[in-house]
XYZ file of C-alpha atoms in Angstrom:
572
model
C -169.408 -89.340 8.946
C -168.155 -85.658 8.548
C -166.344 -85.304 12.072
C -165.310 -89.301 11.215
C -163.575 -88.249 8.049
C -162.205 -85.414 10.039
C -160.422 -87.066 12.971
C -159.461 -89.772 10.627
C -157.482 -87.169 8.382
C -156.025 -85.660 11.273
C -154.736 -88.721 12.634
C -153.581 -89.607 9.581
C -151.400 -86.456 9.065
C -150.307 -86.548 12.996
C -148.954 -90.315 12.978
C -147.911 -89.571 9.226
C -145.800 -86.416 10.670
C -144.417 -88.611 13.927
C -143.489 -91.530 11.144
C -141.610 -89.111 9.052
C -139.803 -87.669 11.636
C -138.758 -91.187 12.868
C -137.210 -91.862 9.603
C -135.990 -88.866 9.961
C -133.969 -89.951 13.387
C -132.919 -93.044 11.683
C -131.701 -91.376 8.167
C -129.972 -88.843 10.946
C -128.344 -92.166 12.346
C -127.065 -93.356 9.456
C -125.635 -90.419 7.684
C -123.668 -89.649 11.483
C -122.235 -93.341 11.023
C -121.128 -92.326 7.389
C -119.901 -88.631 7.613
C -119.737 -88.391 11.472
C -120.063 -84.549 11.092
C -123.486 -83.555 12.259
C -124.211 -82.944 15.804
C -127.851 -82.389 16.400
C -128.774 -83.653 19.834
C -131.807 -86.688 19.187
C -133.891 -84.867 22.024
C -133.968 -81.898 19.850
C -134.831 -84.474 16.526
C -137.660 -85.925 18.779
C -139.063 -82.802 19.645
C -139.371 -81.943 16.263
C -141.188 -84.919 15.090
C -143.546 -84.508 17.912
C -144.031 -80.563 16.982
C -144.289 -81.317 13.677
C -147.160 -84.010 14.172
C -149.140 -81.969 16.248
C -148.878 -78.951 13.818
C -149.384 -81.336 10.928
C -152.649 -82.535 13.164
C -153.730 -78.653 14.228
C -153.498 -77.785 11.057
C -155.881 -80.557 9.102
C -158.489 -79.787 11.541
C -158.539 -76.365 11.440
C -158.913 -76.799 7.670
C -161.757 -79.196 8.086
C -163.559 -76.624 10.187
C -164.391 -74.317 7.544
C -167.212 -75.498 5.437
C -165.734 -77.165 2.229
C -167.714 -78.876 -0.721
C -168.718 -82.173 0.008
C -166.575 -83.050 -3.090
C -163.620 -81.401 -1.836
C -163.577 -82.894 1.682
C -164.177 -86.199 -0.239
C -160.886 -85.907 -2.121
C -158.849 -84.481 0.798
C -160.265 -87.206 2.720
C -159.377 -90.039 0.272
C -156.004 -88.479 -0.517
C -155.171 -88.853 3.033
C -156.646 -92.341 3.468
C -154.795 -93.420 0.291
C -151.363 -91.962 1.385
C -151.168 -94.105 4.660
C -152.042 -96.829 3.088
C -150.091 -96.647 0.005
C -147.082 -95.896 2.858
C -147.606 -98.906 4.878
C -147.931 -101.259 1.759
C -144.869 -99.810 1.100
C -143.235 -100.734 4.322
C -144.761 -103.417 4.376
C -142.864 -105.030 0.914
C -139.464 -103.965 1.931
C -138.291 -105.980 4.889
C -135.761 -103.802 5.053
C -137.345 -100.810 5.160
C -140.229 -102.347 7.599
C -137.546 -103.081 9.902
C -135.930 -99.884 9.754
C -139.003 -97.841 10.835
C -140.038 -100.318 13.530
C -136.554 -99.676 14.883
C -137.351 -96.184 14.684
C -140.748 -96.039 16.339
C -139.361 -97.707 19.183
C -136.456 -95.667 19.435
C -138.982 -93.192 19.401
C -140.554 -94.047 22.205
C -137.740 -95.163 24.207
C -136.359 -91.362 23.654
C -139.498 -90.031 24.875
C -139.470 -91.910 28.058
C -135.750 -91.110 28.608
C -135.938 -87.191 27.877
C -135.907 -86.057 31.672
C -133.491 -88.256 32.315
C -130.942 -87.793 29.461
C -131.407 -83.720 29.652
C -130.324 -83.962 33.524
C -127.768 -86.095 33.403
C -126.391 -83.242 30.486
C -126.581 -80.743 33.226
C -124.188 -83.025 35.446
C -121.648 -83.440 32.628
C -122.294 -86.956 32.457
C -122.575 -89.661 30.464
C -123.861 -93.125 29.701
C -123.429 -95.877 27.206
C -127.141 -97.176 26.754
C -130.329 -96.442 25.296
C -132.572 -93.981 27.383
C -134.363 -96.982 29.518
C -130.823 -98.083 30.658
C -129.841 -94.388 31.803
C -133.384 -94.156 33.696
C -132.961 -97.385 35.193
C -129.668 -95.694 36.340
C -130.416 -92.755 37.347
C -132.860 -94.090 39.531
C -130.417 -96.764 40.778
C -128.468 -93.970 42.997
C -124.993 -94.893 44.621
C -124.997 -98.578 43.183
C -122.371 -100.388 41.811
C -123.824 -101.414 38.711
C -121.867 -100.827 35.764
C -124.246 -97.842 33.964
C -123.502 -96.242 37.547
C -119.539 -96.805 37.251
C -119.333 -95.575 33.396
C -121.382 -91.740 34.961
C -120.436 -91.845 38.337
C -116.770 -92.742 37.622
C -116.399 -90.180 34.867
C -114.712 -92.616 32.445
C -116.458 -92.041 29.311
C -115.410 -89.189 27.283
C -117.057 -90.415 24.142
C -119.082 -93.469 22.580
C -119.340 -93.632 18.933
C -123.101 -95.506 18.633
C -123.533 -95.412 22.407
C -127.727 -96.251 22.489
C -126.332 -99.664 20.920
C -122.768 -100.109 22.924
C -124.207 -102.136 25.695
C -126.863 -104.456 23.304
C -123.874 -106.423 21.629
C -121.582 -108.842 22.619
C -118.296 -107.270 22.645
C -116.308 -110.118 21.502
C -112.932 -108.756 20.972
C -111.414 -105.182 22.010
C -108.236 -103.905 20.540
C -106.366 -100.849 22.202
C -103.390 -98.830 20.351
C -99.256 -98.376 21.638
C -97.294 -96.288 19.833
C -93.562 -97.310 19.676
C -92.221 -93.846 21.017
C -94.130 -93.876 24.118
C -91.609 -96.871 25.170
C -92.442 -98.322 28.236
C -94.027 -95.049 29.640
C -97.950 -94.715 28.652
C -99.304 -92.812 31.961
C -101.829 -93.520 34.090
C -103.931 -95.248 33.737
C -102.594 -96.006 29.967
C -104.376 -97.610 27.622
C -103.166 -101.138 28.962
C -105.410 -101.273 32.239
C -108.368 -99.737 30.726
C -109.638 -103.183 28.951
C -108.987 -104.802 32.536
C -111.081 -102.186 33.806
C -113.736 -102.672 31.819
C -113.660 -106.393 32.213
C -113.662 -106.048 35.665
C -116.446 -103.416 36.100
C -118.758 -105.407 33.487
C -118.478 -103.161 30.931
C -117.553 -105.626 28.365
C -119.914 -108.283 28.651
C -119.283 -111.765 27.232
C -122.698 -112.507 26.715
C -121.849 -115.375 24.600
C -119.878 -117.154 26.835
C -116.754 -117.722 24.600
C -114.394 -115.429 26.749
C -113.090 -112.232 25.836
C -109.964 -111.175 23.489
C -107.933 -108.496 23.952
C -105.407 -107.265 20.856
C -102.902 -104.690 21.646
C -101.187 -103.010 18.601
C -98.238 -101.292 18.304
C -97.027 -99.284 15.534
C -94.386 -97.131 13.866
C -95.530 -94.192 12.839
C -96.386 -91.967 15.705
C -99.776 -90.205 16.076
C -99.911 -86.252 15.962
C -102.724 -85.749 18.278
C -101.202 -83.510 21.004
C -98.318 -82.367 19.906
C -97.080 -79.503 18.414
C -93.472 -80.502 16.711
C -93.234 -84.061 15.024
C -92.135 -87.062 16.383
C -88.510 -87.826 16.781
C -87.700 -90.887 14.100
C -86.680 -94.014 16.264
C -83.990 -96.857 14.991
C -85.461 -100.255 14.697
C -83.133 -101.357 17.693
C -85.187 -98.583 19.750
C -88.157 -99.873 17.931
C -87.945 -103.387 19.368
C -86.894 -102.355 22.632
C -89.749 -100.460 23.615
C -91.820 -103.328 21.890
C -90.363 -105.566 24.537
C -90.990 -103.130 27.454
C -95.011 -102.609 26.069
C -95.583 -106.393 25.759
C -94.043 -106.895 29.246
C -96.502 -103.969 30.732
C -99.809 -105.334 29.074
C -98.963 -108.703 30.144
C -98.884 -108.232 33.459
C -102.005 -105.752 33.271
C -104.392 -108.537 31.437
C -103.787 -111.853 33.243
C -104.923 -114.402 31.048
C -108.678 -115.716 31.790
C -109.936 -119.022 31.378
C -110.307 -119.227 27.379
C -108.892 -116.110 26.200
C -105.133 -114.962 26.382
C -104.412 -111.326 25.355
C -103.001 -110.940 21.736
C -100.103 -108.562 21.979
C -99.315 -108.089 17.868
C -97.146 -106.031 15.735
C -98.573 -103.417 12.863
C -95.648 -104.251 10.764
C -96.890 -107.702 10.337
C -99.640 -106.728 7.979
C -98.373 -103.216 7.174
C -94.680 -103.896 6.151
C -95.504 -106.214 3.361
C -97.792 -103.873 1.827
C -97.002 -101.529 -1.209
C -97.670 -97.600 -1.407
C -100.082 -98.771 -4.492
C -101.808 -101.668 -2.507
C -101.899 -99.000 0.496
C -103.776 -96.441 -1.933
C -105.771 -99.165 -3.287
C -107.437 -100.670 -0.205
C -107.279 -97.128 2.017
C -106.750 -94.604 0.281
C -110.041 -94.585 -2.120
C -111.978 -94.940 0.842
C -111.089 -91.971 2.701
C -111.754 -88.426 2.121
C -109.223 -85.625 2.359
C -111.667 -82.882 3.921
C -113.080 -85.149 6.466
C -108.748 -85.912 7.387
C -108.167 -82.240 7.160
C -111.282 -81.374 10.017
C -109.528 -83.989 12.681
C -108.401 -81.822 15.613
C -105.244 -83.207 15.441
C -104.365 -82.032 11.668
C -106.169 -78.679 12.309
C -103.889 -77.792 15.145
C -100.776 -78.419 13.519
C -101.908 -76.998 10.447
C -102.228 -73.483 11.670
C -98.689 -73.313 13.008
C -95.563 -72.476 11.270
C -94.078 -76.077 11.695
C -96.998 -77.592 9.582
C -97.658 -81.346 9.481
C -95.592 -83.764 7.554
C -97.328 -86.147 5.238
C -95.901 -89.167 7.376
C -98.156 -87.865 10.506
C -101.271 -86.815 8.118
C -101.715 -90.055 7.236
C -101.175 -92.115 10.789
C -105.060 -91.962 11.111
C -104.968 -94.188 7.766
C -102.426 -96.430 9.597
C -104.330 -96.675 12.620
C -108.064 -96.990 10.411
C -106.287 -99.958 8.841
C -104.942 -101.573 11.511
C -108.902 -101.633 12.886
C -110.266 -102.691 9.676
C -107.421 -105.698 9.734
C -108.078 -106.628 13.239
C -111.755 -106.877 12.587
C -111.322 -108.727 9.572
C -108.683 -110.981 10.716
C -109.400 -111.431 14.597
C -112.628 -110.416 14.867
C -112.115 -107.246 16.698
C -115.432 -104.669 17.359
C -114.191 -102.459 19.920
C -111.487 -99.908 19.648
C -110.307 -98.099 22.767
C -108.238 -95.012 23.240
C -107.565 -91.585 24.827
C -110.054 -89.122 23.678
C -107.503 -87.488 21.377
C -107.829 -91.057 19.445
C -111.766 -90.273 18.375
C -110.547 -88.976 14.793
C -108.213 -92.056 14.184
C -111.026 -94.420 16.076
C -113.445 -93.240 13.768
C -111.276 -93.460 10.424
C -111.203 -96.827 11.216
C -115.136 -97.442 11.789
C -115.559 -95.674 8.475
C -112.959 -97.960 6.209
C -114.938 -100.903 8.199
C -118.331 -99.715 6.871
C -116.848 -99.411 3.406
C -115.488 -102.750 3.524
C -117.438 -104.800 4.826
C -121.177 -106.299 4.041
C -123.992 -104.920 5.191
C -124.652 -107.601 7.742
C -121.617 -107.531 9.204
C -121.327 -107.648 12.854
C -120.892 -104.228 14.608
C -117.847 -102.328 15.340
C -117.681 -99.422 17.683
C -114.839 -96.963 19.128
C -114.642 -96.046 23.003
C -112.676 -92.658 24.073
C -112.117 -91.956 27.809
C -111.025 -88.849 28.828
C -107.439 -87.852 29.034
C -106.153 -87.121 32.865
C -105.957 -83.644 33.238
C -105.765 -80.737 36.091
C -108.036 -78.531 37.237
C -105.233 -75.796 34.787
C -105.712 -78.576 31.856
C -102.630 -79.809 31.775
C -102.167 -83.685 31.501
C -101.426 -85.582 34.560
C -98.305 -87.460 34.351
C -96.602 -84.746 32.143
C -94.151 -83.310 35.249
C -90.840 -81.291 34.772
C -88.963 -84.846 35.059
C -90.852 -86.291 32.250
C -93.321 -88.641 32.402
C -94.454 -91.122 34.738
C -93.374 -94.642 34.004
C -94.916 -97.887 34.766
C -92.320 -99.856 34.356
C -90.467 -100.052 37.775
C -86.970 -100.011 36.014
C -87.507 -96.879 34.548
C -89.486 -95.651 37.758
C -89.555 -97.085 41.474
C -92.764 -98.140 43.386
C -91.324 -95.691 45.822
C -91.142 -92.860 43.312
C -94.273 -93.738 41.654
C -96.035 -93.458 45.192
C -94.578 -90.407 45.858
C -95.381 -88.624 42.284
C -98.922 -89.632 43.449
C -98.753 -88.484 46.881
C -97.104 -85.098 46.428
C -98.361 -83.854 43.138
C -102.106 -83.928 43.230
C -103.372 -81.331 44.382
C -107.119 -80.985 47.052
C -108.802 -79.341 43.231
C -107.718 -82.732 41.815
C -108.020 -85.701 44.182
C -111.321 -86.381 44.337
C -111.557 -86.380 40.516
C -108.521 -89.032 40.178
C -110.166 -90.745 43.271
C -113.160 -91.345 40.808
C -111.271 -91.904 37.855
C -108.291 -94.536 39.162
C -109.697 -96.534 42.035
C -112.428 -99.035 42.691
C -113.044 -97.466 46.373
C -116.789 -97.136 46.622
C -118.367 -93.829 46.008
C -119.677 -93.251 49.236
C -116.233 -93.803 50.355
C -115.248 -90.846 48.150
C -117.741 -88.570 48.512
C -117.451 -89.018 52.685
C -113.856 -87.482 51.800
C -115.350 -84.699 49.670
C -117.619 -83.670 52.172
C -114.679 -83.671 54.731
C -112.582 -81.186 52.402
C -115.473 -79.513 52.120
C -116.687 -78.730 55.379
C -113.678 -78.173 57.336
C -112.766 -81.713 59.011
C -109.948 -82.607 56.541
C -106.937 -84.382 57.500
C -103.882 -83.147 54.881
C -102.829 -85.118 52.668
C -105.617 -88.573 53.189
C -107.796 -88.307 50.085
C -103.690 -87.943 48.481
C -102.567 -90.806 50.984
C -105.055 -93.142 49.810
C -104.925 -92.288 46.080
C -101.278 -93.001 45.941
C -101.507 -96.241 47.826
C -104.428 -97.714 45.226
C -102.922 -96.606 42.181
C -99.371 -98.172 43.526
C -101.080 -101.215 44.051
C -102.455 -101.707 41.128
C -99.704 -100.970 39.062
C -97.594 -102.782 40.727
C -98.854 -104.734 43.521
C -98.619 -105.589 47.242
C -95.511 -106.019 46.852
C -94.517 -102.797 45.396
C -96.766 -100.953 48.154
C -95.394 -102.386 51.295
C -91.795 -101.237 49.091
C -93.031 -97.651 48.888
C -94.555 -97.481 52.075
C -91.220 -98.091 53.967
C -89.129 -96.220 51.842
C -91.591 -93.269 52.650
C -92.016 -94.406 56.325
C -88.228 -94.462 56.281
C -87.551 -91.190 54.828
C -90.160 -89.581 57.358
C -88.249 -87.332 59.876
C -87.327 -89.530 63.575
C -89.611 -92.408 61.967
C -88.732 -96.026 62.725
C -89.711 -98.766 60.298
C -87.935 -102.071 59.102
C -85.937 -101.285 56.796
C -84.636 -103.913 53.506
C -82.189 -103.010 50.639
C -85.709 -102.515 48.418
C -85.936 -100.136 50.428
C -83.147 -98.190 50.755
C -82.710 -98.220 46.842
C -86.076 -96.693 46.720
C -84.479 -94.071 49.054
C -81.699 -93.502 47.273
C -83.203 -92.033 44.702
C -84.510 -88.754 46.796
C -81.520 -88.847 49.217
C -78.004 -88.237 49.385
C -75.863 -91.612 48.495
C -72.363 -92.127 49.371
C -69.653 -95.206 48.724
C -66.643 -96.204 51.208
C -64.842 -99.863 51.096
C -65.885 -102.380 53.418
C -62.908 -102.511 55.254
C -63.511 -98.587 56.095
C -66.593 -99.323 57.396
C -67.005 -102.477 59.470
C -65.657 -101.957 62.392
C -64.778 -98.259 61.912
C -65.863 -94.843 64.690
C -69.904 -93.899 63.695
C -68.151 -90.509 63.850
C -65.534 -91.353 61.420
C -67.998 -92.483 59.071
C -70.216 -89.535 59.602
C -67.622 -87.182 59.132
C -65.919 -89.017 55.923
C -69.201 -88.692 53.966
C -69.461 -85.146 54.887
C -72.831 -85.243 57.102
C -70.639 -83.726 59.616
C -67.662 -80.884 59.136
C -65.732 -82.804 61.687
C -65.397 -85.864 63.784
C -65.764 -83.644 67.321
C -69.200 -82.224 65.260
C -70.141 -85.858 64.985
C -69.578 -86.846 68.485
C -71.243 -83.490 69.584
C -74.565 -84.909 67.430
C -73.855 -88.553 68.738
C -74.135 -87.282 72.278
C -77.199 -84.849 72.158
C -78.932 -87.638 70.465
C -79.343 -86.555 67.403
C -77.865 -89.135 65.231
C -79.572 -92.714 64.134
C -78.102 -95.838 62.217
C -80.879 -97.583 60.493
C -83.558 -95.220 61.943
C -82.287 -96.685 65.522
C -80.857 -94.059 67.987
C -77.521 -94.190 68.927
C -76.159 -92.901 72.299
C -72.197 -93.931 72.600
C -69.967 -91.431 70.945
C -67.211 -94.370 70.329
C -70.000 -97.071 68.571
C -68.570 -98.941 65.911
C -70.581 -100.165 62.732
C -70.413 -103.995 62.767
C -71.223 -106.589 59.964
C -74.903 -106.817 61.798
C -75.816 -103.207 61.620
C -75.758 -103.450 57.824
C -78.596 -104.518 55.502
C -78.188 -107.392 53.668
C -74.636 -106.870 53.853
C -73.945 -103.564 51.913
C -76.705 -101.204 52.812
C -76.746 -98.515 55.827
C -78.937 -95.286 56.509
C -77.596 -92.920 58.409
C -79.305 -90.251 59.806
C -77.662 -86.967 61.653
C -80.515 -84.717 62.753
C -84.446 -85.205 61.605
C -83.996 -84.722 58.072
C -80.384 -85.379 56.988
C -79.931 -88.848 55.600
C -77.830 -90.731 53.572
C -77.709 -94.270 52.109
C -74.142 -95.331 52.218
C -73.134 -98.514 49.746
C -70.551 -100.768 50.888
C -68.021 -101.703 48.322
């Protein structure tokens, strides 16, 4: 009965330790959705309650060893006894709180089977959405293509809020931010492919069947995150031109599906209506000054001599609100952005918890990383500006060609990851290949710039590039259209002459009126040693003529003198 009473107790305080400390992950849980501000690592809460159970456990029978008064091992005995008991009637009364340490226990236990897994995957840098079952399963799953494989593998995710729960909901709406002085330009890949992305790749799932909705917002006030001098203010005729030019880009990013049509709205619908005393009576009692005053984005700008304005301090209210309307008005749980948008993202999440009832669906915030070089600075940021998606403010051709000729070997493999859908083994065959000596210049580059241009702006805009670059090439020959050549003539030297000074006019004249050549004898000295092409076609008689045929859709020619000396002339 003795060593009865004693294993007993001991169990009792061992499970009683194991319970605590699964309360203890749960409370942990909870106060990390309210304050987001602690950052102990679950493995390491786990590994306490375990510790602490088998101390607790140790300890009682190493107490019970020593001979005790029957009467005194009686009470300890009973106190113990009476203590689980009295805990689990507890439990027991309070759905709520029976439900909550269930959910705990199993947590628990799901967190001890994933521990190996999740502490490796650490070590690579990576990271997944799902509970620790999920990242086993894909761990063990190698080189597929199953969507916990893409989210690691791909290095998308940057950061999850909730991410043990991410993947166990229906994601029925997402809802992505624009900001108004970006324009048209939002670089790759933008925050206008990334919900097609995740469509695509299965990482929104539409479990119930209802089709997917996708809200893109786009606001006035721009965000501070990332820069060091405020935003320049834009007129409202600015304003609505770069709303245009952002509703034109989604569009064409997120084709509508069968049930769902992307929802492209304006902030100012719900925010210009509303009062500074409304705005500090629905948002502003919610939020907390010190937890806006530790966002990265305030921090920075507060320790330089510029300061932050109080327009800019408060765009993560803006942007919290416009989550908390969405959700309230459309239905929206997921917000994605940039990693730089986890502060804002999270604003949000909080005024939603606030506001809404207890059992109230789920919201949740998904960062991916912002592009950046092996030196850390962002891709897409060159000493022309930014790269544009929009072909009228960039060309397929030019767009290729930032791709082609500005990543460098440190970086391709990464983007390769990050921007394609080639397969992995694809990827890593060209790693190895870099790696071991047997690397062709340029490919991994080659092939990067080709997927991205498709996607952005399709097959279309490819072929485009591809001539204008096979064009450009030195002694290359390629079919050449006015696309084109207007691609072209944006990297080479352009030149205008009447049509009447052109058809039918010396190929030496012409090459020495637009200055290719000092002279007309210079010109006929090129003509003759072969050196000079019309349309990328060789030309061998020092008295040709240009006729109507020889130009390109009537106003177009390239003229080349030498293997790297072209010019696109216009006819007038």
């Amino acid at each position: 009965m003795a060593a009865a009473g004693r294993l007993a107790t001991a169990t009792g305080v061992y499970l009683g330790s194991v319970n605590l400390g699964s309360a203890g992950i749960f409370f942990y849980d909870k106060k990390c959705a309210e304050a987001r501000q602690w950052r102990i690592p679950e493995a390491t809460l786990c590994a306490t309650a375990l510790a602490g159970g088998w101390l607790g456990g140790m300890w009682a029978m190493q107490q019970f060893k020593h001979k005790t008064a029957k009467k005194s091992f009686q009470q300890k005995y009973n106190a113990a006894v009476a203590a689980n008991i009295g805990g689990a009637a507890l439990v027991a009364s309070l759905p709520k709180a029976r439900g909550q340490l269930l959910f705990s226990m199993k947590r628990l236990l799901r967190r001890l089977l994933g521990i190996t897994c999740w502490s490796s995957c650490l070590e690579r840098g990576e990271r997944h959405f799902k509970g620790a079952g999920d990242q086993h399963e894909c761990c063990r799953s190698g080189h597929s293509d199953s969507p916990q494989h893409f989210r690691s593998h791909r290095r998308w995710q940057e950061k999850a809020t909730s991410p043990r729960y991410f993947g166990t909901y229906v994601c029925q709406a997402a809802a992505t931010e624009a900001a108004p002085s970006a324009g048209l330009q939002n670089t790759i890949p933008g925050p206008r492919n990334v919900i097609q992305v995740l469509r695509e790749r299965g990482l929104l799932q539409d479990t119930a069947g209802e089709g997917l909705e996708e809200a893109v917002i786009k606001g006035r006030v721009g965000d501070p995150s990332g820069r060091s001098l405020e935003r320049p203010v834009l007129s409202e005729a600015e304003i609505d031109h770069n709303v245009a030019g952002i509703r034109s880009n989604i569009e064409s990013f997120l084709q509508p599906e069968a049930g769902s049509t992307p929802l492209v709205i304006n902030n100012l619908d719900w925010l210009g209506g509303m009062s500074f005393l409304d705005f500090l009576r629905d948002v502003g009692r919610f939020s907390r000054v010190n937890v806006m005053l530790s966002r990265d984005s305030v921090k920075t700008r507060l320790g330089r001599e510029e300061g932050i304005s109080f327009t800019e301090f408060t765009y993560q209210l803006l942007q919290g609100y416009d989550f908390l309307h969405l959700n309230q008005q459309h239905g929206v749980q997921l917000q994605i952005g940039g990693s730089d948008q986890m502060g804002n993202i999270l604003t949000g999440l909080d005024l939603i918890r606030r506001s809404s009832s207890q059992d109230a669906a789920p919201c949740f915030g998904l960062c991916f990383p912002l592009l950046t070089r092996t030196d850390g600075t962002k891709m897409g940021k060159s000493a022309e500006g930014a790269v544009w998606l929009s072909p009228d403010k960039l060309s397929p051709f030019k767009f290729y060609q930032y791709l082609l000729g500005s990543v460098p070997d440190t970086d391709v493999i990464k983007f390769l990851r990050m921007l394609t859908f080639l397969p992995l083994t694809e990827i890593e065959e060209m790693e190895k290949a870099m790696q071991g000596g047997q690397y062709q210049p340029n490919s991994a580059q080659r092939r990067l710039a080709e997927e991205v241009t498709r996607m952005v702006h399709g097959e279309t805009g490819l072929q485009q590039a591809l001539k204008a670059t096979q064009a450009l090439a030195p002694g290359k020959q390629t079919q050449l259209d006015a696309a084109a050549l207007e691609a072209i003539a944006e990297d080479a030297p352009t030149a205008s002459l009447p049509r009447d000074q052109v058809v039918g006019a010396g190929l030496a004249d012409i090459i020495a009126t637009t200055g290719m050549q000092p002279s007309k004898a210079a010109a006929r000295r090129m003509i003759k040693g072969g050196g000079v092409r019309i349309n990328n076609e060789k030309v061998s008689e020092e008295t040709q003529c240009v006729t109507e045929d020889d130009l390109i859709e009537g106003r177009l020619l390239l003229l080349a003198t030498g293997k790297k000396n072209k010019l696109v002339l216009r006819i007038n």
